[in-house]
Coordinates of C-alpha atoms and ligand atoms in Angstrom, one line a residue:
M1 CA 0.1 0.0 0.3
F2 CA 1.1 3.3 -0.9
L3 CA -0.8 5.8 1.7
K4 CA -1.5 4.1 4.6
I5 CA -3.5 5.6 7.6
Q6 CA -3.7 4.0 10.7
D7 CA -6.0 4.9 13.6
L8 CA -5.6 8.3 13.2
K9 CA -7.3 11.1 16.2
K10 CA -7.0 14.6 16.4
S11 CA -9.3 16.8 18.8
F12 CA -9.5 20.4 19.0
G13 CA -9.8 22.8 21.5
Q14 CA -9.5 22.2 25.7
G15 CA -11.4 21.1 28.4
E16 CA -15.3 21.3 28.2
N17 CA -15.0 23.0 24.0
R18 CA -12.4 19.9 23.3
T19 CA -14.2 18.1 20.7
E20 CA -13.0 14.8 18.6
V21 CA -12.8 15.6 15.0
L22 CA -11.1 12.6 13.8
K23 CA -12.2 9.6 16.1
G24 CA -9.7 6.6 14.8
I25 CA -9.5 6.5 11.2
D26 CA -8.2 3.3 9.5
F27 CA -7.7 3.1 5.4
S28 CA -5.0 2.8 2.7
I29 CA -4.7 3.8 -1.2
E30 CA -2.6 1.6 -3.6
K31 CA -0.3 3.6 -6.0
G32 CA -1.4 5.4 -8.8
N33 CA -5.6 4.9 -7.6
I34 CA -7.9 8.0 -7.3
C35 CA -9.9 8.2 -3.7
V36 CA -12.8 10.0 -3.3
L37 CA -14.0 10.9 -0.1
L38 CA -17.3 12.0 0.6
G39 CA -18.8 13.5 4.0
P40 CA -20.9 16.2 5.5
S41 CA -19.8 19.5 6.3
G42 CA -17.8 19.6 9.6
S43 CA -16.8 15.7 9.7
G44 CA -13.5 16.4 9.2
K45 CA -12.6 15.6 5.9
S46 CA -10.3 18.9 5.4
T47 CA -8.7 17.9 9.0
L48 CA -7.6 14.1 7.7
L49 CA -6.3 16.1 4.6
N50 CA -4.1 18.7 6.5
I51 CA -2.3 15.9 8.3
I52 CA -1.7 14.0 5.0
G53 CA -0.6 16.9 3.7
G54 CA 1.6 17.4 6.9
I55 CA 0.9 21.2 7.4
D56 CA -1.3 19.8 10.7
S57 CA 0.2 16.7 13.3
P58 CA -2.5 14.2 14.6
D59 CA -2.5 13.8 18.5
S60 CA -2.1 9.5 17.9
G61 CA -1.8 7.5 15.1
V62 CA 0.4 7.0 12.3
V63 CA 0.3 8.5 8.3
S64 CA 2.9 6.2 6.5
I65 CA 4.1 6.9 2.8
D66 CA 5.8 4.2 0.6
G67 CA 6.5 2.6 3.9
D68 CA 7.6 5.8 5.9
A69 CA 6.0 6.8 8.7
M70 CA 6.0 10.5 8.7
S71 CA 5.7 10.8 11.8
D72 CA 9.4 9.7 11.7
M73 CA 10.5 12.2 9.2
K74 CA 12.5 14.7 10.5
E75 CA 11.6 18.7 10.1
K76 CA 13.7 19.1 7.1
A77 CA 12.8 15.6 5.7
L78 CA 8.9 16.3 5.9
T79 CA 9.4 19.5 4.0
L80 CA 11.1 18.6 1.3
Y81 CA 8.4 15.6 0.9
R82 CA 5.9 18.5 0.8
R83 CA 8.0 20.3 -1.7
Q84 CA 9.0 17.6 -3.9
H85 CA 5.9 15.2 -3.8
L86 CA 2.9 16.7 -2.7
G87 CA 0.2 18.7 -4.6
Y88 CA -2.4 20.1 -2.2
V89 CA -5.5 22.3 -3.9
F90 CA -6.9 23.8 -0.8
Q91 CA -10.4 24.3 -0.3
S92 CA -9.7 28.5 0.2
Y93 CA -7.1 28.5 -2.9
N94 CA -4.4 30.2 -0.5
L95 CA -3.0 31.9 -4.0
I96 CA -0.1 34.3 -3.4
P97 CA -2.0 37.6 -3.5
N98 CA 0.8 40.0 -5.1
L99 CA 1.9 36.8 -7.4
N100 CA -0.4 36.8 -11.1
V101 CA -1.6 33.6 -11.9
K102 CA 1.5 32.6 -14.5
E103 CA 3.9 33.4 -11.0
N104 CA 1.6 31.6 -8.7
I105 CA 1.6 28.6 -11.1
E106 CA 5.5 28.6 -11.7
V107 CA 5.6 28.8 -7.6
G108 CA 4.3 24.7 -7.8
A109 CA 6.9 24.6 -10.8
Y110 CA 9.8 25.9 -8.9
L111 CA 9.3 22.8 -6.1
S112 CA 9.1 19.9 -8.6
K113 CA 11.7 18.2 -10.4
S114 CA 9.3 17.2 -13.3
P115 CA 7.2 19.8 -13.7
L116 CA 4.1 19.8 -16.3
D117 CA 4.4 22.6 -19.3
I118 CA 3.1 25.6 -17.6
D119 CA 1.9 27.2 -20.7
D120 CA -0.5 24.1 -21.6
L121 CA -1.7 24.0 -18.0
M122 CA -3.2 27.1 -18.4
K123 CA -4.6 26.8 -21.2
T124 CA -6.4 23.2 -20.5
L125 CA -7.2 25.5 -17.3
G126 CA -9.4 27.7 -19.2
I127 CA -6.9 30.7 -17.6
Y128 CA -4.0 31.0 -20.2
E129 CA -5.7 34.7 -21.4
H130 CA -5.9 35.6 -17.9
R131 CA -2.5 35.0 -16.5
Y132 CA -1.2 38.0 -16.1
K133 CA -4.2 39.1 -13.7
L134 CA -3.3 39.0 -10.0
P135 CA -5.7 36.8 -7.7
N136 CA -8.5 39.9 -6.3
Q137 CA -9.0 40.5 -9.9
L138 CA -9.8 36.8 -11.1
S139 CA -13.7 34.8 -10.2
G140 CA -13.8 32.8 -7.6
G141 CA -13.8 29.9 -10.0
Q142 CA -10.6 31.1 -11.8
Q143 CA -8.6 31.3 -9.3
Q144 CA -9.7 27.7 -7.4
R145 CA -8.4 27.1 -11.4
T146 CA -5.2 28.6 -10.3
A147 CA -4.9 26.8 -7.1
I148 CA -5.3 23.5 -8.9
G149 CA -2.8 24.4 -11.6
R150 CA -0.3 25.3 -8.8
A151 CA -0.9 21.6 -7.4
I152 CA -0.8 19.7 -10.7
V153 CA 2.1 21.5 -12.2
K154 CA 4.1 19.8 -9.7
N155 CA 3.4 16.3 -11.0
P156 CA 3.1 15.2 -7.7
D157 CA 3.6 11.5 -6.2
I158 CA -0.1 12.2 -4.4
L159 CA -2.5 15.4 -5.3
L160 CA -5.0 16.0 -2.1
C161 CA -7.6 17.9 -3.9
D162 CA -10.1 19.6 -1.3
E163 CA -13.3 20.5 -2.7
P164 CA -12.1 21.0 -6.5
T165 CA -15.0 21.8 -8.1
G166 CA -16.5 23.4 -5.1
A167 CA -16.7 27.1 -6.6
L168 CA -17.2 26.0 -10.4
D169 CA -20.0 25.2 -12.7
Y170 CA -21.5 22.6 -14.3
H171 CA -19.3 22.0 -17.2
T172 CA -16.0 23.3 -15.8
S173 CA -16.1 21.7 -12.9
K174 CA -16.1 18.2 -15.2
E175 CA -13.7 19.8 -17.3
I176 CA -11.3 19.9 -14.2
L177 CA -12.1 16.3 -13.3
K178 CA -11.0 15.2 -16.4
L179 CA -7.7 17.1 -16.0
I180 CA -7.2 15.4 -12.7
E181 CA -8.6 12.0 -14.8
D182 CA -5.9 12.4 -17.4
V183 CA -3.1 13.6 -14.7
N184 CA -3.6 10.5 -12.7
S185 CA -3.7 7.9 -16.1
K186 CA -0.5 9.6 -17.8
Y187 CA 1.6 9.8 -14.8
G188 CA -0.1 7.6 -12.5
N189 CA -0.4 10.4 -9.2
T190 CA -2.4 8.9 -6.0
I191 CA -5.1 11.4 -5.7
I192 CA -7.5 12.4 -2.9
I193 CA -10.6 14.0 -3.8
V194 CA -12.7 15.5 -0.8
T195 CA -16.2 16.2 -2.1
H196 CA -19.5 16.7 -1.7
N197 CA -20.9 16.1 -5.0
D198 CA -21.8 12.7 -4.9
A199 CA -21.2 12.2 -8.6
I200 CA -17.9 12.5 -8.0
K201 CA -17.3 9.0 -6.5
L202 CA -18.3 7.0 -9.4
M203 CA -14.7 8.1 -11.4
A204 CA -13.2 6.9 -8.0
D205 CA -10.9 3.3 -7.6
Q206 CA -11.8 3.7 -4.1
V207 CA -14.7 5.6 -2.6
I208 CA -15.0 6.6 1.5
L209 CA -17.7 7.7 3.2
F210 CA -16.8 10.0 6.1
K211 CA -19.7 10.9 8.7
D212 CA -18.3 12.6 12.4
G213 CA -14.6 12.1 12.3
H214 CA -14.6 8.3 11.2
I215 CA -15.6 6.3 8.2
L216 CA -19.0 5.1 7.7
K217 CA -18.4 2.9 4.5
E218 CA -15.2 2.1 2.4
Y219 CA -15.9 0.2 -1.1
K220 CA -14.1 -0.2 -4.5
N221 CA -15.3 0.3 -7.8
E222 CA -15.3 -2.3 -10.3
T223 CA -16.0 0.0 -12.9
K224 CA -15.0 3.4 -13.3
V225 CA -17.2 6.0 -15.3
P226 CA -14.8 8.6 -16.9
A227 CA -15.3 11.8 -15.7
A228 CA -16.5 13.1 -18.9
S229 CA -19.5 11.0 -18.7
L230 CA -20.7 11.9 -15.2
E231 CA -23.9 13.9 -14.7
W232 CA -25.4 15.5 -11.5
Ligands
LIG301 N1 -7.5 24.4 13.9 C1 -9.5 23.8 14.2 N2 -9.4 24.7 15.7 C2 -10.8 24.2 16.2 N3 -11.7 23.6 15.5 C3 -10.9 23.2 14.0 C4 -10.1 23.7 13.3 N4 -10.1 22.9 12.1 C5 -11.6 22.3 12.2 N5 -12.2 22.5 13.5 C6 -13.6 21.8 13.7 O1 -13.2 20.7 12.9 C7 -14.6 19.8 12.5 C8 -14.3 19.3 11.1 O2 -13.8 20.5 10.5 P1 -13.0 20.1 9.0 O3 -12.5 21.1 8.3 O4 -12.4 18.9 9.3 O5 -14.5 19.7 8.3 P2 -14.9 19.3 6.8 O6 -15.3 17.7 7.0 O7 -13.5 19.6 6.1 O8 -15.9 20.6 6.3 P3 -16.2 21.3 5.2 O9 -17.4 19.8 4.0 O10 -17.6 22.2 5.4 O11 -15.5 21.7 4.7 C9 -15.0 21.3 12.6 O12 -16.5 21.0 13.4 C10 -14.2 22.7 12.8 O13 -15.2 23.8 13.6
LIG302 MG1 -13.5 21.0 4.8

């Protein structure tokens, strides 16, 4: 197993306000698989992704990648790991405000040993004509596409996407999902997509249904529906 999560727990707050957000999560994902994580708002999806992405740490439990436990990695190794092997599309985009679209995507490319072609990617994402605009001059959907570009351009081993189509219309959502699918079949990246959109589970190799900080159900799809054929 490429990505393995064992008995992961995480709480926030102190004393009476303490809430357990992840209550012992176990699952693993094979290399090159697309995993779709579905669950209601507040169920702990972003918290889980942050821990897998190495930007938050669990109270207990283990995340291991290719046999290496993240908790055993020293700060420097973890930083390098995040830079070189991990792409993260944040729910809140996190674009750098004083860099334009192209420069934001270049940030991702600089960090990678095998970046994709930036102009090609911007064309695929439909933001090529906006490439010299700053984030505050973009629509929500254009910002989201830029954030996706910054993560995908690295061609990362693991791509974490938190609501990658949350701000997009039907047509653009399908294009983005198709892009993620194309990158996956071309480069074999391991991908986790967090979403509220039930239809997206059909394009996954593996589906995880999340509720109140635990896994309600987990299964594999025998056959996958191509992103272009999804309907909702
Ligand atoms: N840093 C934090 N401090 C305190 N509470 C937090 C923190 N981060 C998340 N939480 C709480 O943990 C719970 C899970 O949050 P999380 O963001 O993981 O949910 P989610 O499943 O991603 O929801 P959504 O679908 O709305 O994005 C929420 O109740 C949230 O308020
Ligand atoms: Mg979230």
